[in-house]
């Protein structure tokens, strides 16, 4: 799992190696990372109407509606996912990239 920040030119990509059973969700992978790495934190809001979580912040960096920033996530090839973190399964060798970005950069 990689954490990147397009809004901060001084940001150094963070990398976390996480192992979860095949098919577990990206959200479950994040919970595992939280339990295994003391420097990995995140906050999420659960929305029952969508049966999933919205990622509010990662490592203390939070999205902001005024600044129109948020955490997107994509595969290791840069392809954004079309579903939320609860609906994407992780398999052996997958790289998940969380990218702090703006609404206009990733409409």
PDB file of C-alpha atoms in Angstrom:
ATOM      1  CA  UNK A   1       0.000   0.000   0.000  1.00  0.00           C
ATOM      2  CA  UNK A   2       1.347   3.406  -0.991  1.00  0.00           C
ATOM      3  CA  UNK A   3       0.295   6.804   0.313  1.00  0.00           C
ATOM      4  CA  UNK A   4       0.933   9.752  -2.026  1.00  0.00           C
ATOM      5  CA  UNK A   5       0.078  13.429  -1.736  1.00  0.00           C
ATOM      6  CA  UNK A   6      -0.283  15.414  -4.964  1.00  0.00           C
ATOM      7  CA  UNK A   7      -0.931  18.602  -2.975  1.00  0.00           C
ATOM      8  CA  UNK A   8       2.407  18.700  -1.129  1.00  0.00           C
ATOM      9  CA  UNK A   9       5.547  18.843  -3.299  1.00  0.00           C
ATOM     10  CA  UNK A  10       7.714  17.960  -0.274  1.00  0.00           C
ATOM     11  CA  UNK A  11       5.747  14.779   0.470  1.00  0.00           C
ATOM     12  CA  UNK A  12       7.675  11.516   0.451  1.00  0.00           C
ATOM     13  CA  UNK A  13       5.659   8.478  -0.652  1.00  0.00           C
ATOM     14  CA  UNK A  14       4.856   6.222   2.288  1.00  0.00           C
ATOM     15  CA  UNK A  15       4.912   2.475   1.727  1.00  0.00           C
ATOM     16  CA  UNK A  16       3.305  -0.146   3.957  1.00  0.00           C
ATOM     17  CA  UNK A  17       3.584  -3.874   3.342  1.00  0.00           C
ATOM     18  CA  UNK A  18       0.355  -5.502   4.425  1.00  0.00           C
ATOM     19  CA  UNK A  19      -0.792  -9.098   4.107  1.00  0.00           C
ATOM     20  CA  UNK A  20      -4.465 -10.023   4.244  1.00  0.00           C
ATOM     21  CA  UNK A  21      -6.282 -13.140   3.063  1.00  0.00           C
ATOM     22  CA  UNK A  22      -7.061 -13.083  -0.671  1.00  0.00           C
ATOM     23  CA  UNK A  23     -10.290 -11.284  -1.429  1.00  0.00           C
ATOM     24  CA  UNK A  24     -10.387  -9.203   1.735  1.00  0.00           C
ATOM     25  CA  UNK A  25     -11.401  -5.618   1.088  1.00  0.00           C
ATOM     26  CA  UNK A  26      -9.145  -2.592   0.811  1.00  0.00           C
ATOM     27  CA  UNK A  27     -10.815  -1.330   4.000  1.00  0.00           C
ATOM     28  CA  UNK A  28      -9.842  -4.538   5.823  1.00  0.00           C
ATOM     29  CA  UNK A  29      -6.298  -4.058   4.509  1.00  0.00           C
ATOM     30  CA  UNK A  30      -6.277  -0.535   5.975  1.00  0.00           C
ATOM     31  CA  UNK A  31      -7.423  -1.855   9.357  1.00  0.00           C
ATOM     32  CA  UNK A  32      -4.625  -4.434   9.250  1.00  0.00           C
ATOM     33  CA  UNK A  33      -2.075  -1.718   8.416  1.00  0.00           C
ATOM     34  CA  UNK A  34      -3.392   0.377  11.312  1.00  0.00           C
ATOM     35  CA  UNK A  35      -2.896  -2.577  13.668  1.00  0.00           C
ATOM     36  CA  UNK A  36       0.600  -3.383  12.359  1.00  0.00           C
ATOM     37  CA  UNK A  37       2.168   0.073  11.837  1.00  0.00           C
ATOM     38  CA  UNK A  38       2.224   2.699  14.575  1.00  0.00           C
ATOM     39  CA  UNK A  39       2.677   5.525  12.047  1.00  0.00           C
ATOM     40  CA  UNK A  40      -0.283   4.529   9.860  1.00  0.00           C
ATOM     41  CA  UNK A  41      -3.557   6.124  10.898  1.00  0.00           C
ATOM     42  CA  UNK A  42      -6.802   6.792   9.123  1.00  0.00           C
ATOM     43  CA  UNK A  43     -10.312   7.997   9.836  1.00  0.00           C
ATOM     44  CA  UNK A  44     -13.338   6.799   7.916  1.00  0.00           C
ATOM     45  CA  UNK A  45     -17.067   7.441   7.993  1.00  0.00           C
ATOM     46  CA  UNK A  46     -19.448   4.548   7.409  1.00  0.00           C
ATOM     47  CA  UNK A  47     -22.469   5.267   5.200  1.00  0.00           C
ATOM     48  CA  UNK A  48     -25.088   2.523   5.585  1.00  0.00           C
ATOM     49  CA  UNK A  49     -27.010   3.660   2.492  1.00  0.00           C
ATOM     50  CA  UNK A  50     -23.934   2.759   0.400  1.00  0.00           C
ATOM     51  CA  UNK A  51     -22.792  -0.096   2.672  1.00  0.00           C
ATOM     52  CA  UNK A  52     -19.322   1.373   2.729  1.00  0.00           C
ATOM     53  CA  UNK A  53     -16.757   3.708   4.201  1.00  0.00           C
ATOM     54  CA  UNK A  54     -15.567   7.094   3.013  1.00  0.00           C
ATOM     55  CA  UNK A  55     -11.910   7.754   3.871  1.00  0.00           C
ATOM     56  CA  UNK A  56     -11.744  11.111   5.632  1.00  0.00           C
ATOM     57  CA  UNK A  57      -8.046  11.190   6.452  1.00  0.00           C
ATOM     58  CA  UNK A  58      -4.857   9.167   6.188  1.00  0.00           C
ATOM     59  CA  UNK A  59      -1.772   9.804   8.361  1.00  0.00           C
ATOM     60  CA  UNK A  60      -3.374  12.989   9.648  1.00  0.00           C
ATOM     61  CA  UNK A  61      -4.075  14.508   6.212  1.00  0.00           C
ATOM     62  CA  UNK A  62      -7.791  15.161   5.766  1.00  0.00           C
ATOM     63  CA  UNK A  63      -9.878  16.037   2.771  1.00  0.00           C
ATOM     64  CA  UNK A  64     -11.572  19.413   2.809  1.00  0.00           C
ATOM     65  CA  UNK A  65     -14.690  20.551   0.947  1.00  0.00           C
ATOM     66  CA  UNK A  66     -13.547  24.197   0.864  1.00  0.00           C
ATOM     67  CA  UNK A  67     -10.230  23.235  -0.730  1.00  0.00           C
ATOM     68  CA  UNK A  68     -11.955  20.457  -2.712  1.00  0.00           C
ATOM     69  CA  UNK A  69      -9.426  17.826  -1.639  1.00  0.00           C
ATOM     70  CA  UNK A  70      -9.973  14.147  -0.915  1.00  0.00           C
ATOM     71  CA  UNK A  71      -8.279  10.746  -0.816  1.00  0.00           C
ATOM     72  CA  UNK A  72      -8.674   8.817  -4.072  1.00  0.00           C
ATOM     73  CA  UNK A  73      -7.389   5.288  -4.480  1.00  0.00           C
ATOM     74  CA  UNK A  74      -6.177   3.322  -7.442  1.00  0.00           C
ATOM     75  CA  UNK A  75      -4.313   0.196  -8.454  1.00  0.00           C
ATOM     76  CA  UNK A  76      -0.548   0.084  -8.884  1.00  0.00           C
ATOM     77  CA  UNK A  77      -0.891   1.039 -12.562  1.00  0.00           C
ATOM     78  CA  UNK A  78      -2.652   4.328 -11.774  1.00  0.00           C
ATOM     79  CA  UNK A  79      -6.171   3.205 -12.675  1.00  0.00           C
ATOM     80  CA  UNK A  80      -8.720   4.657 -10.231  1.00  0.00           C
ATOM     81  CA  UNK A  81     -11.211   2.231  -8.733  1.00  0.00           C
ATOM     82  CA  UNK A  82     -14.870   2.664  -9.633  1.00  0.00           C
ATOM     83  CA  UNK A  83     -16.135   1.454  -6.243  1.00  0.00           C
ATOM     84  CA  UNK A  84     -15.429   2.162  -2.597  1.00  0.00           C
ATOM     85  CA  UNK A  85     -12.833   0.648  -0.261  1.00  0.00           C
ATOM     86  CA  UNK A  86     -15.306  -1.928   1.066  1.00  0.00           C
ATOM     87  CA  UNK A  87     -16.081  -3.294  -2.400  1.00  0.00           C
ATOM     88  CA  UNK A  88     -12.585  -3.793  -3.838  1.00  0.00           C
ATOM     89  CA  UNK A  89     -10.895  -7.092  -3.008  1.00  0.00           C
ATOM     90  CA  UNK A  90      -7.134  -7.374  -2.515  1.00  0.00           C
ATOM     91  CA  UNK A  91      -5.146 -10.280  -3.932  1.00  0.00           C
ATOM     92  CA  UNK A  92      -1.536 -11.448  -3.803  1.00  0.00           C
ATOM     93  CA  UNK A  93       0.791  -8.874  -5.336  1.00  0.00           C
ATOM     94  CA  UNK A  94      -1.777  -6.071  -5.547  1.00  0.00           C
ATOM     95  CA  UNK A  95      -0.550  -2.550  -4.929  1.00  0.00           C
ATOM     96  CA  UNK A  96      -3.138  -0.099  -3.652  1.00  0.00           C
ATOM     97  CA  UNK A  97      -2.248   3.593  -3.949  1.00  0.00           C
ATOM     98  CA  UNK A  98      -4.045   6.238  -1.911  1.00  0.00           C
ATOM     99  CA  UNK A  99      -3.582   9.666  -3.463  1.00  0.00           C
ATOM    100  CA  UNK A 100      -4.455  12.972  -1.802  1.00  0.00           C
ATOM    101  CA  UNK A 101      -5.731  15.080  -4.652  1.00  0.00           C
ATOM    102  CA  UNK A 102      -8.327  17.625  -5.751  1.00  0.00           C
ATOM    103  CA  UNK A 103     -11.785  17.195  -7.213  1.00  0.00           C
ATOM    104  CA  UNK A 104     -10.693  18.861 -10.459  1.00  0.00           C
ATOM    105  CA  UNK A 105      -7.636  16.608 -10.878  1.00  0.00           C
ATOM    106  CA  UNK A 106      -9.742  13.433 -10.696  1.00  0.00           C
ATOM    107  CA  UNK A 107     -13.323  14.262 -11.711  1.00  0.00           C
TER     108      UNK A 107
END
